[in-house]
């Protein structure tokens, strides 16, 4: 399978990060955590170990707050000028915790992990948008559950990862993905899907199969996590749930194959293809999904190695780091088939 082009594009993006975020002058002028938190893993996987440590040192020195990570000078309740990282508070932390663990930087990894445990919902098993509260309403959310579930898995807490997987299975069941044209992404403390929300919040509260340009990463991360969890827990049911969610993804508008936000769907499809039995007739479809999305991402890359040059610098470098990771992961998963 021709996946070398994905590795080449990934490495080119890593080289772009070395020339930007890894430079001292850049870091003096750019304090926001959104420039850096994905770069640790991108640089590590690209073989730039020294640079990965430099960026993690920078994050630890300038952003760490009792296990949390907040951009210097942020107002209360803010961690970045990128509003998404304020809404999904634990998301950047999960990237940092996993990157630090992979680098064996335990003095950073474990305080970060202990902070993330505060987002776990002890009754529902999923993870909340904010720290779990015994007295205030909580919102359990799909991306947070998949991402922190992967974090728990990385840190060896299989029991808690399984609970996250089981919560995602409930999301899939309650959404009735075989028949529904919407996948709702949030549930309340009573395990009821949240289907009523302001119109302006719709993109982060549901994925609509019959509408274009949805935030498809909300589907991709749980697919990848469930596929990985199936192997870790030796439980085929998690792989079957990943396949059910992939079926919904493949019913989505064709823009899923050309969206800048489909990178995690490509990763999820590659993970699911590898997790399939060799005789599974759907494996070929999953490979096709992964390669179609990866090919589109490669087509976006500029001569400088970044992927979103037409957008703001922060978004460009943030997404270039992330896309470099998923292209490498897609190539790795498909290369093992």
Coordinates of C-alpha atoms in Angstrom, one line a residue, residues 43-271:
X43 CA 8.0 16.5 16.8
X44 CA 8.5 13.3 18.8
X45 CA 6.9 11.1 16.1
X46 CA 9.0 12.9 13.5
X47 CA 12.2 12.0 15.3
X48 CA 12.9 15.5 16.6
X49 CA 13.4 14.5 20.2
X50 CA 15.4 17.4 21.3
X51 CA 12.9 19.8 19.9
X52 CA 10.0 18.0 21.4
X53 CA 11.6 18.4 24.8
X54 CA 12.2 22.1 24.2
X55 CA 8.5 22.7 23.4
X56 CA 7.4 20.6 26.5
X57 CA 9.9 22.6 28.6
X58 CA 8.4 25.8 27.3
X59 CA 4.8 24.7 28.0
X60 CA 5.8 23.6 31.5
X61 CA 7.6 26.8 32.3
X62 CA 5.1 29.2 30.9
X63 CA 1.7 27.6 31.1
X64 CA 1.6 25.0 33.9
X65 CA -0.9 25.8 36.7
X66 CA -1.2 22.9 39.3
X67 CA -1.5 20.3 36.6
X68 CA -3.6 22.5 34.2
X69 CA -2.1 24.4 31.3
X70 CA -3.2 28.0 30.6
X71 CA -1.7 30.6 28.3
X72 CA 0.2 33.4 30.1
X73 CA -1.9 36.4 30.7
X74 CA -5.2 34.7 30.1
X75 CA -8.4 36.0 31.8
X76 CA -10.2 33.9 34.3
X77 CA -12.0 31.0 32.6
X78 CA -9.8 31.3 29.5
X79 CA -6.8 29.2 28.5
X80 CA -6.3 30.3 24.9
X81 CA -7.5 33.0 22.4
X82 CA -8.8 30.0 20.4
X83 CA -12.3 29.7 21.9
X84 CA -12.6 26.0 21.1
X85 CA -9.8 25.2 23.7
X86 CA -11.8 27.1 26.3
X87 CA -15.0 25.2 25.5
X88 CA -13.2 21.8 25.5
X89 CA -11.0 22.6 28.5
X90 CA -9.3 19.2 28.9
X91 CA -8.5 18.8 25.2
X92 CA -5.1 20.5 25.1
X93 CA -4.2 19.0 28.5
X94 CA -4.8 15.5 27.1
X95 CA -2.4 16.2 24.2
X96 CA 0.3 17.5 26.7
X97 CA -0.2 14.5 29.1
X98 CA 0.1 11.9 26.3
X99 CA 3.1 13.7 24.7
X100 CA 4.9 14.0 28.1
X101 CA 4.2 10.3 28.8
X102 CA 5.6 9.3 25.4
X103 CA 8.7 11.4 26.1
X104 CA 9.0 9.8 29.6
X105 CA 8.8 13.3 31.1
X106 CA 7.0 11.9 34.2
X107 CA 7.3 15.1 36.2
X108 CA 5.0 16.7 33.7
X109 CA 2.9 13.7 32.7
X110 CA 1.6 12.6 36.0
X111 CA 0.5 16.0 37.4
X112 CA -1.2 16.6 34.1
X113 CA -2.9 13.2 34.3
X114 CA -4.1 13.7 37.9
X115 CA -5.7 16.9 36.9
X116 CA -7.5 15.2 34.0
X117 CA -9.0 12.7 36.3
X118 CA -11.1 15.5 37.7
X119 CA -13.1 15.5 34.4
X120 CA -14.2 11.8 34.7
X121 CA -17.9 11.3 35.5
X122 CA -17.9 8.5 38.2
X123 CA -21.6 7.6 37.5
X124 CA -21.8 7.7 33.7
X125 CA -18.3 6.7 33.0
X126 CA -17.6 9.3 30.4
X127 CA -15.8 12.7 30.7
X128 CA -17.2 16.1 31.2
X129 CA -16.5 19.4 29.4
X130 CA -15.5 20.9 32.8
X131 CA -14.3 19.4 36.0
X132 CA -16.9 17.0 37.4
X133 CA -19.2 18.5 40.1
X134 CA -21.2 16.8 42.7
X135 CA -23.4 19.8 43.1
X136 CA -23.7 21.5 39.7
X137 CA -25.0 20.0 36.4
X138 CA -22.4 18.2 34.3
X139 CA -22.2 17.7 30.6
X140 CA -20.6 14.5 29.3
X141 CA -19.3 14.9 25.8
X142 CA -18.1 12.6 23.0
X143 CA -14.7 14.2 22.1
X144 CA -13.7 14.7 25.7
X145 CA -14.6 11.0 26.5
X146 CA -12.7 9.6 23.6
X147 CA -9.7 11.9 24.1
X148 CA -9.4 11.3 27.9
X149 CA -10.3 7.7 27.4
X150 CA -7.2 7.5 25.1
X151 CA -5.2 9.3 27.8
X152 CA -6.3 6.8 30.5
X153 CA -5.3 4.0 28.1
X154 CA -1.9 5.6 27.6
X155 CA -1.3 5.8 31.3
X156 CA -2.4 2.2 31.9
X157 CA -5.7 2.8 33.5
X158 CA -7.6 0.2 31.5
X159 CA -10.6 0.1 33.9
X160 CA -11.3 3.8 33.4
X161 CA -10.6 3.6 29.7
X162 CA -13.2 0.8 29.4
X163 CA -15.7 2.9 31.3
X164 CA -15.2 5.6 28.7
X165 CA -15.6 3.1 25.9
X166 CA -18.9 1.9 27.5
X167 CA -20.1 5.5 27.7
X168 CA -19.4 6.0 24.0
X169 CA -21.3 2.8 23.2
X170 CA -24.3 4.4 25.0
X171 CA -23.9 7.5 22.8
X172 CA -24.0 5.3 19.7
X173 CA -27.0 3.3 21.0
X174 CA -29.0 6.3 22.1
X175 CA -28.3 8.1 18.8
X176 CA -29.7 5.1 16.9
X177 CA -27.0 5.7 14.3
X178 CA -28.4 3.1 11.8
X179 CA -31.5 5.2 11.3
X180 CA -30.8 8.7 12.5
X181 CA -29.4 11.6 10.4
X182 CA -27.9 13.3 13.5
X183 CA -25.3 12.2 16.0
X184 CA -25.8 14.2 19.2
X185 CA -22.5 14.8 21.1
X186 CA -23.6 15.6 24.7
X187 CA -25.6 14.1 27.5
X188 CA -26.7 15.3 30.9
X189 CA -26.3 13.7 34.3
X190 CA -29.4 11.6 33.7
X191 CA -27.8 10.0 30.6
X192 CA -30.2 11.9 28.3
X193 CA -28.8 13.2 25.0
X194 CA -28.9 16.9 24.8
X195 CA -30.8 17.7 21.6
X196 CA -32.0 21.3 22.5
X197 CA -29.3 23.9 22.1
X198 CA -28.9 27.4 20.5
X199 CA -28.5 27.4 16.7
X200 CA -25.0 29.0 17.0
X201 CA -23.9 26.0 19.2
X202 CA -25.1 23.4 16.7
X203 CA -21.7 22.6 15.2
X204 CA -20.3 21.5 18.5
X205 CA -23.4 19.7 19.8
X206 CA -24.3 17.5 16.8
X207 CA -23.0 16.1 13.5
X208 CA -25.7 16.1 10.8
X209 CA -25.3 13.4 8.2
X210 CA -27.3 15.2 5.5
X211 CA -25.6 18.6 5.9
X212 CA -22.1 19.5 4.5
X213 CA -19.0 20.7 6.3
X214 CA -19.7 19.3 9.8
X215 CA -17.0 19.0 12.4
X216 CA -16.2 15.4 11.5
X217 CA -13.5 14.9 14.1
X218 CA -16.2 14.4 16.6
X219 CA -16.8 11.1 14.9
X220 CA -13.2 10.2 14.1
X221 CA -11.7 10.2 17.6
X222 CA -14.2 7.8 19.2
X223 CA -13.8 5.5 16.2
X224 CA -10.0 5.4 16.7
X225 CA -10.3 5.1 20.5
X226 CA -12.8 2.3 20.4
X227 CA -10.7 0.4 17.8
X228 CA -7.7 0.7 20.0
X229 CA -9.6 -0.1 23.2
X230 CA -11.0 -3.3 21.6
X231 CA -7.4 -4.7 21.4
X232 CA -6.4 -3.4 24.8
X233 CA -9.5 -4.9 26.6
X234 CA -9.7 -8.0 24.3
X235 CA -13.3 -7.0 23.7
X236 CA -14.6 -7.2 20.1
X237 CA -17.7 -5.3 21.1
X238 CA -15.7 -2.0 21.1
X239 CA -14.5 -2.7 17.6
X240 CA -18.1 -3.4 16.5
X241 CA -19.2 -0.1 18.1
X242 CA -16.4 1.7 16.1
X243 CA -17.7 0.0 13.0
X244 CA -21.2 1.2 13.7
X245 CA -20.1 4.8 14.1
X246 CA -18.0 4.4 10.9
X247 CA -21.1 3.3 9.1
X248 CA -22.8 6.6 10.2
X249 CA -19.7 8.5 9.1
X250 CA -19.8 6.9 5.6
X251 CA -23.5 8.1 5.3
X252 CA -22.4 11.7 5.9
X253 CA -22.3 14.3 3.2
X254 CA -19.4 13.8 0.7
X255 CA -17.7 16.9 2.2
X256 CA -16.4 14.5 4.9
X257 CA -13.7 13.5 2.3
X258 CA -12.6 17.1 1.6
X259 CA -13.0 18.8 5.0
X260 CA -10.0 20.1 6.9
X261 CA -11.7 18.7 10.0
X262 CA -11.8 15.1 8.8
X263 CA -8.2 14.2 9.8
X264 CA -9.4 12.1 12.8
X265 CA -11.9 10.3 10.6
X266 CA -9.0 9.2 8.4
X267 CA -7.1 8.0 11.5
X268 CA -10.2 6.2 12.9
X269 CA -10.8 4.5 9.5
X270 CA -7.1 3.3 9.4
X271 CA -7.3 2.0 13.0

